[in-house]
Amino acid sequence: MKNGKRIGIMGGTFNPIHNGHLLLAQRAQEQVLLDKVLFMPSGNSYMKENVLETQKRVDMVALAIRKYPDFELSMIEAQKSGNTYTFETLKFLTRSNPQEQYFFIIGADILFQIEQWRNPEQIFQRAVLVCAVRDDYDIDAIHKKGNVLAASGADIIYLNMPRLDISSTDIRAKVRSSLSISELVPPEVAHYIEQEHLYYEED
Ligand code: NAP
């Protein structure tokens, strides 16, 4: 039994970070009693195309979490060259900090993708999955999938969350159409997007 801190990992492309990501991390922190949450922007998001340059996504994450004392920016993946894989990140973290207990925070969609990632069983060995079940999801399908993953070693905690109809894709589309995003992202992030003139052109 590990007796160190309980550390959440909120990984994401964050293109851009939005209020849904922040709420997910807050809910995880409250419900799983995490000592802190590492916000970890991806470097090379090899499964996504035309992603905004890393430094700008990192800047937005730093601005968004500034007011949360238990949220911390982690540059592990952003600074890595080449593709980043969650199993490698967790390997690095658990070897560097063997006492800490890690919780990988995800939306339920990822439960249905994680088996296609590289070495998922190594992810399951090194972190508990904290999975957001938004209240419009098919709970039976999620639990069924969860049971399949549990048979491969996954330890899953399900989080109750209200549905927040926000996605990074929608935010980029709104900016392109000159629609307001003030309800979707923290004000500092909206200001940064405007100042840096981000997302005004097609992805
Ligand atoms: P993302 O699009 O920026 O989303 C980050 C997380 O926020 C996801 O779990 C997403 O869940 C959740 N989310 C988004 N909108 C939400 C909302 N409105 N309310 C609540 N939750 C919301 O990041 P991503 O590209 O999916 O990457 C997530 C993590 O997976 C990163 O750490 C990345 O490195 C990792 N990853 C690893 C591999 C690999 O190891 N091979 C491959 C791909 C990704 P939903 O998807 O359910 O919306």
Short mmCIF file of C-alpha atoms and ligand atoms in Angstrom, two decimals:
data_model
loop_
_atom_site.label_atom_id
_atom_site.label_comp_id
_atom_site.label_asym_id
_atom_site.label_seq_id
_atom_site.Cartn_x
_atom_site.Cartn_y
_atom_site.Cartn_z
CA MET A 1 0.00 0.00 0.00
CA LYS A 2 1.49 3.33 -1.07
CA ASN A 3 1.47 6.04 1.58
CA GLY A 4 2.50 9.06 -0.47
CA LYS A 5 0.33 11.71 -2.02
CA ARG A 6 -2.67 11.04 -4.23
CA ILE A 7 -1.87 12.72 -7.53
CA GLY A 8 -4.38 13.24 -10.33
CA ILE A 9 -3.19 13.51 -13.91
CA MET A 10 -5.38 15.56 -16.20
CA GLY A 11 -3.83 14.96 -19.59
CA GLY A 12 -5.12 16.59 -22.71
CA THR A 13 -4.45 18.17 -26.04
CA PHE A 14 -6.12 21.27 -24.57
CA ASN A 15 -6.67 22.91 -27.95
CA PRO A 16 -7.85 24.97 -26.12
CA ILE A 17 -8.42 24.15 -22.44
CA HIS A 18 -12.02 24.90 -21.42
CA ASN A 19 -14.41 24.92 -18.46
CA GLY A 20 -15.31 21.22 -19.00
CA HIS A 21 -11.68 20.21 -18.39
CA LEU A 22 -11.54 22.36 -15.25
CA LEU A 23 -14.81 20.97 -13.90
CA LEU A 24 -13.66 17.41 -14.56
CA ALA A 25 -10.45 18.01 -12.60
CA GLN A 26 -12.35 19.70 -9.75
CA ARG A 27 -14.86 16.85 -9.50
CA ALA A 28 -12.04 14.30 -9.51
CA GLN A 29 -10.19 16.18 -6.81
CA GLU A 30 -13.27 16.37 -4.58
CA GLN A 31 -14.61 12.86 -5.12
CA VAL A 32 -11.29 10.98 -5.14
CA LEU A 33 -9.64 13.18 -2.47
CA LEU A 34 -6.62 14.07 -4.56
CA ASP A 35 -3.81 16.10 -3.01
CA LYS A 36 -3.10 17.76 -6.33
CA VAL A 37 -3.91 17.53 -10.01
CA LEU A 38 -1.21 17.77 -12.67
CA PHE A 39 -2.43 19.39 -15.86
CA MET A 40 -0.36 17.80 -18.57
CA PRO A 41 -0.66 19.23 -22.08
CA SER A 42 0.35 16.76 -24.77
CA GLY A 43 3.37 17.45 -26.95
CA ASN A 44 2.99 15.78 -30.30
CA SER A 45 -0.68 14.69 -30.37
CA TYR A 46 -0.05 12.05 -32.99
CA MET A 47 -3.69 10.90 -33.06
CA LYS A 48 -4.95 14.41 -33.95
CA GLU A 49 -4.21 16.60 -36.96
CA ASN A 50 -3.45 20.33 -37.20
CA VAL A 51 -3.01 20.86 -33.49
CA LEU A 52 -1.98 24.35 -32.38
CA GLU A 53 1.69 24.69 -31.42
CA THR A 54 2.52 23.28 -27.99
CA GLN A 55 3.72 26.49 -26.31
CA LYS A 56 0.44 28.29 -26.96
CA ARG A 57 -1.63 25.41 -25.60
CA VAL A 58 0.67 25.32 -22.57
CA ASP A 59 0.27 29.10 -22.04
CA MET A 60 -3.51 28.72 -22.02
CA VAL A 61 -3.39 25.87 -19.50
CA ALA A 62 -1.12 27.94 -17.23
CA LEU A 63 -3.55 30.88 -17.41
CA ALA A 64 -6.60 28.68 -16.78
CA ILE A 65 -5.27 26.95 -13.65
CA ARG A 66 -3.59 29.98 -12.05
CA LYS A 67 -6.38 30.47 -9.52
CA TYR A 68 -6.48 26.85 -8.34
CA PRO A 69 -3.91 26.20 -5.61
CA ASP A 70 -3.98 22.40 -6.03
CA PHE A 71 -3.66 22.40 -9.82
CA GLU A 72 -0.16 22.31 -11.27
CA LEU A 73 1.21 22.49 -14.80
CA SER A 74 3.29 19.48 -15.79
CA MET A 75 5.56 19.84 -18.80
CA ILE A 76 6.56 16.16 -18.99
CA GLU A 77 4.74 15.49 -22.27
CA ALA A 78 4.95 19.00 -23.73
CA GLN A 79 8.75 18.94 -23.54
CA LYS A 80 9.18 15.49 -24.98
CA SER A 81 10.20 15.19 -28.60
CA GLY A 82 8.40 12.68 -30.76
CA ASN A 83 5.13 10.98 -29.89
CA THR A 84 4.05 10.82 -26.27
CA TYR A 85 2.44 7.76 -24.83
CA THR A 86 0.60 7.69 -21.52
CA PHE A 87 2.23 4.41 -20.45
CA GLU A 88 5.69 6.01 -20.81
CA THR A 89 4.65 9.10 -18.86
CA LEU A 90 3.30 6.93 -16.04
CA LYS A 91 6.42 4.77 -16.09
CA PHE A 92 8.55 7.88 -15.68
CA LEU A 93 6.38 9.26 -12.87
CA THR A 94 6.02 6.05 -10.89
CA ARG A 95 9.76 5.35 -11.10
CA SER A 96 10.68 8.90 -10.09
CA ASN A 97 8.13 9.01 -7.25
CA PRO A 98 7.49 5.41 -6.12
CA GLN A 99 5.53 6.45 -2.99
CA GLU A 100 2.91 8.49 -4.81
CA GLN A 101 -0.35 7.06 -6.03
CA TYR A 102 -1.45 8.18 -9.50
CA PHE A 103 -4.98 8.67 -10.81
CA PHE A 104 -5.43 9.24 -14.54
CA ILE A 105 -8.50 11.43 -15.09
CA ILE A 106 -10.45 10.77 -18.27
CA GLY A 107 -13.77 11.34 -19.96
CA ALA A 108 -15.80 8.20 -20.60
CA ASP A 109 -15.02 8.34 -24.35
CA ILE A 110 -11.46 7.36 -23.54
CA LEU A 111 -12.62 4.10 -21.94
CA PHE A 112 -13.64 3.07 -25.45
CA GLN A 113 -10.29 4.09 -27.00
CA ILE A 114 -7.69 3.14 -24.42
CA GLU A 115 -7.27 -0.45 -25.61
CA GLN A 116 -5.98 0.97 -28.93
CA TRP A 117 -3.30 3.02 -27.17
CA ARG A 118 0.19 1.67 -26.75
CA ASN A 119 0.61 -0.78 -23.83
CA PRO A 120 -2.70 -0.11 -22.06
CA GLU A 121 -2.01 -2.85 -19.49
CA GLN A 122 1.01 -0.84 -18.32
CA ILE A 123 -1.28 2.16 -17.82
CA PHE A 124 -3.61 -0.01 -15.72
CA GLN A 125 -0.69 -1.24 -13.58
CA ARG A 126 0.51 2.24 -12.78
CA ALA A 127 -2.60 4.37 -12.30
CA VAL A 128 -6.20 4.16 -11.24
CA LEU A 129 -8.51 5.41 -13.99
CA VAL A 130 -10.89 8.13 -12.84
CA CYS A 131 -13.63 8.20 -15.41
CA ALA A 132 -16.22 10.95 -15.77
CA VAL A 133 -19.68 9.64 -16.37
CA ARG A 134 -21.55 12.64 -17.72
CA ASP A 135 -25.22 12.38 -16.95
CA ASP A 136 -26.30 11.87 -20.57
CA TYR A 137 -24.09 8.81 -21.08
CA ASP A 138 -25.26 5.24 -21.44
CA ILE A 139 -24.18 4.05 -18.00
CA ASP A 140 -24.72 0.38 -18.81
CA ALA A 141 -22.42 0.57 -21.83
CA ILE A 142 -19.77 2.35 -19.76
CA HIS A 143 -19.91 -0.21 -16.97
CA LYS A 144 -19.84 -3.06 -19.48
CA LYS A 145 -16.69 -1.61 -21.06
CA GLY A 146 -15.26 -0.93 -17.60
CA ASN A 147 -15.72 -4.60 -16.70
CA VAL A 148 -13.84 -5.66 -19.84
CA LEU A 149 -10.96 -3.34 -18.93
CA ALA A 150 -11.05 -4.49 -15.31
CA ALA A 151 -10.47 -8.04 -16.55
CA SER A 152 -7.24 -6.71 -18.11
CA GLY A 153 -6.20 -5.19 -14.80
CA ALA A 154 -7.80 -1.73 -14.85
CA ASP A 155 -8.92 -0.21 -11.58
CA ILE A 156 -11.67 2.30 -12.37
CA ILE A 157 -13.40 4.91 -10.24
CA TYR A 158 -16.52 6.43 -11.79
CA LEU A 159 -17.17 10.13 -11.23
CA ASN A 160 -20.59 11.71 -11.34
CA MET A 161 -20.60 14.80 -13.46
CA PRO A 162 -23.21 17.08 -14.97
CA ARG A 163 -23.10 17.33 -18.73
CA LEU A 164 -21.26 20.47 -19.85
CA ASP A 165 -21.85 20.89 -23.51
CA ILE A 166 -18.37 22.17 -24.31
CA SER A 167 -15.70 20.85 -26.63
CA SER A 168 -12.47 22.29 -27.94
CA THR A 169 -13.69 21.65 -31.50
CA ASP A 170 -16.81 23.72 -30.89
CA ILE A 171 -14.80 26.54 -29.32
CA ARG A 172 -12.51 26.72 -32.37
CA ALA A 173 -15.55 26.79 -34.67
CA LYS A 174 -17.14 29.57 -32.63
CA VAL A 175 -14.00 31.69 -32.78
CA ARG A 176 -13.88 31.22 -36.57
CA SER A 177 -17.49 32.41 -36.77
CA SER A 178 -16.81 35.38 -34.44
CA LEU A 179 -19.20 34.01 -31.79
CA SER A 180 -18.63 34.52 -28.08
CA ILE A 181 -16.72 31.88 -26.11
CA SER A 182 -16.89 33.76 -22.81
CA GLU A 183 -19.11 31.11 -21.17
CA LEU A 184 -16.91 28.24 -22.33
CA VAL A 185 -13.39 29.17 -21.24
CA PRO A 186 -11.91 31.19 -18.36
CA PRO A 187 -11.67 34.93 -19.20
CA GLU A 188 -7.86 34.80 -19.29
CA VAL A 189 -8.01 32.11 -21.98
CA ALA A 190 -10.59 34.02 -24.04
CA HIS A 191 -8.34 37.08 -23.85
CA TYR A 192 -5.27 35.07 -24.88
CA ILE A 193 -7.09 33.60 -27.89
CA GLU A 194 -8.10 37.06 -29.00
CA GLN A 195 -4.72 38.65 -28.36
CA GLU A 196 -2.81 35.90 -30.19
CA HIS A 197 -5.42 35.77 -32.92
CA LEU A 198 -5.80 31.99 -32.54
CA TYR A 199 -8.28 29.77 -34.35
CA TYR A 200 -9.52 32.43 -36.76
CA GLU A 201 -8.58 30.31 -39.72
CA GLU A 202 -9.57 26.77 -40.66
CA ASP A 203 -7.75 24.07 -38.61
P1 NAP B 1 -8.66 16.53 -24.82
O1 NAP B 1 -9.48 16.35 -26.05
O2 NAP B 1 -8.01 17.85 -24.60
O3 NAP B 1 -9.58 16.13 -23.57
C1 NAP B 1 -9.01 15.92 -22.29
C2 NAP B 1 -9.99 15.19 -21.39
O4 NAP B 1 -11.08 16.05 -21.07
C3 NAP B 1 -10.59 13.96 -22.05
O5 NAP B 1 -10.54 12.92 -21.09
C4 NAP B 1 -12.01 14.38 -22.39
O6 NAP B 1 -12.91 13.31 -22.30
C5 NAP B 1 -12.31 15.37 -21.28
N1 NAP B 1 -13.35 16.34 -21.67
C6 NAP B 1 -13.41 17.08 -22.79
N2 NAP B 1 -14.51 17.85 -22.81
C7 NAP B 1 -15.16 17.62 -21.65
C8 NAP B 1 -16.39 18.14 -21.07
N3 NAP B 1 -17.17 19.03 -21.69
N4 NAP B 1 -16.74 17.68 -19.85
C9 NAP B 1 -15.97 16.76 -19.21
N5 NAP B 1 -14.82 16.23 -19.72
C10 NAP B 1 -14.41 16.65 -20.92
O7 NAP B 1 -7.47 15.45 -24.76
P2 NAP B 1 -7.24 14.07 -25.55
O8 NAP B 1 -6.57 14.37 -26.84
O9 NAP B 1 -8.49 13.26 -25.53
O10 NAP B 1 -6.14 13.38 -24.60
C11 NAP B 1 -6.46 12.90 -23.29
C12 NAP B 1 -5.27 12.15 -22.72
O11 NAP B 1 -5.11 10.92 -23.40
C13 NAP B 1 -3.93 12.88 -22.86
O12 NAP B 1 -3.19 12.71 -21.68
C14 NAP B 1 -3.26 12.15 -24.02
O13 NAP B 1 -1.84 12.20 -23.98
C15 NAP B 1 -3.76 10.75 -23.76
N6 NAP B 1 -3.66 9.90 -24.98
C16 NAP B 1 -2.75 8.89 -24.97
C17 NAP B 1 -2.58 8.08 -26.09
C18 NAP B 1 -1.56 6.97 -26.03
O14 NAP B 1 -0.92 6.76 -25.00
N7 NAP B 1 -1.37 6.23 -27.10
C19 NAP B 1 -3.37 8.30 -27.22
C20 NAP B 1 -4.32 9.34 -27.20
C21 NAP B 1 -4.45 10.14 -26.06
P3 NAP B 1 -13.83 12.88 -23.57
O15 NAP B 1 -12.88 12.38 -24.61
O16 NAP B 1 -14.76 11.85 -23.02
O17 NAP B 1 -14.54 14.14 -23.99
#
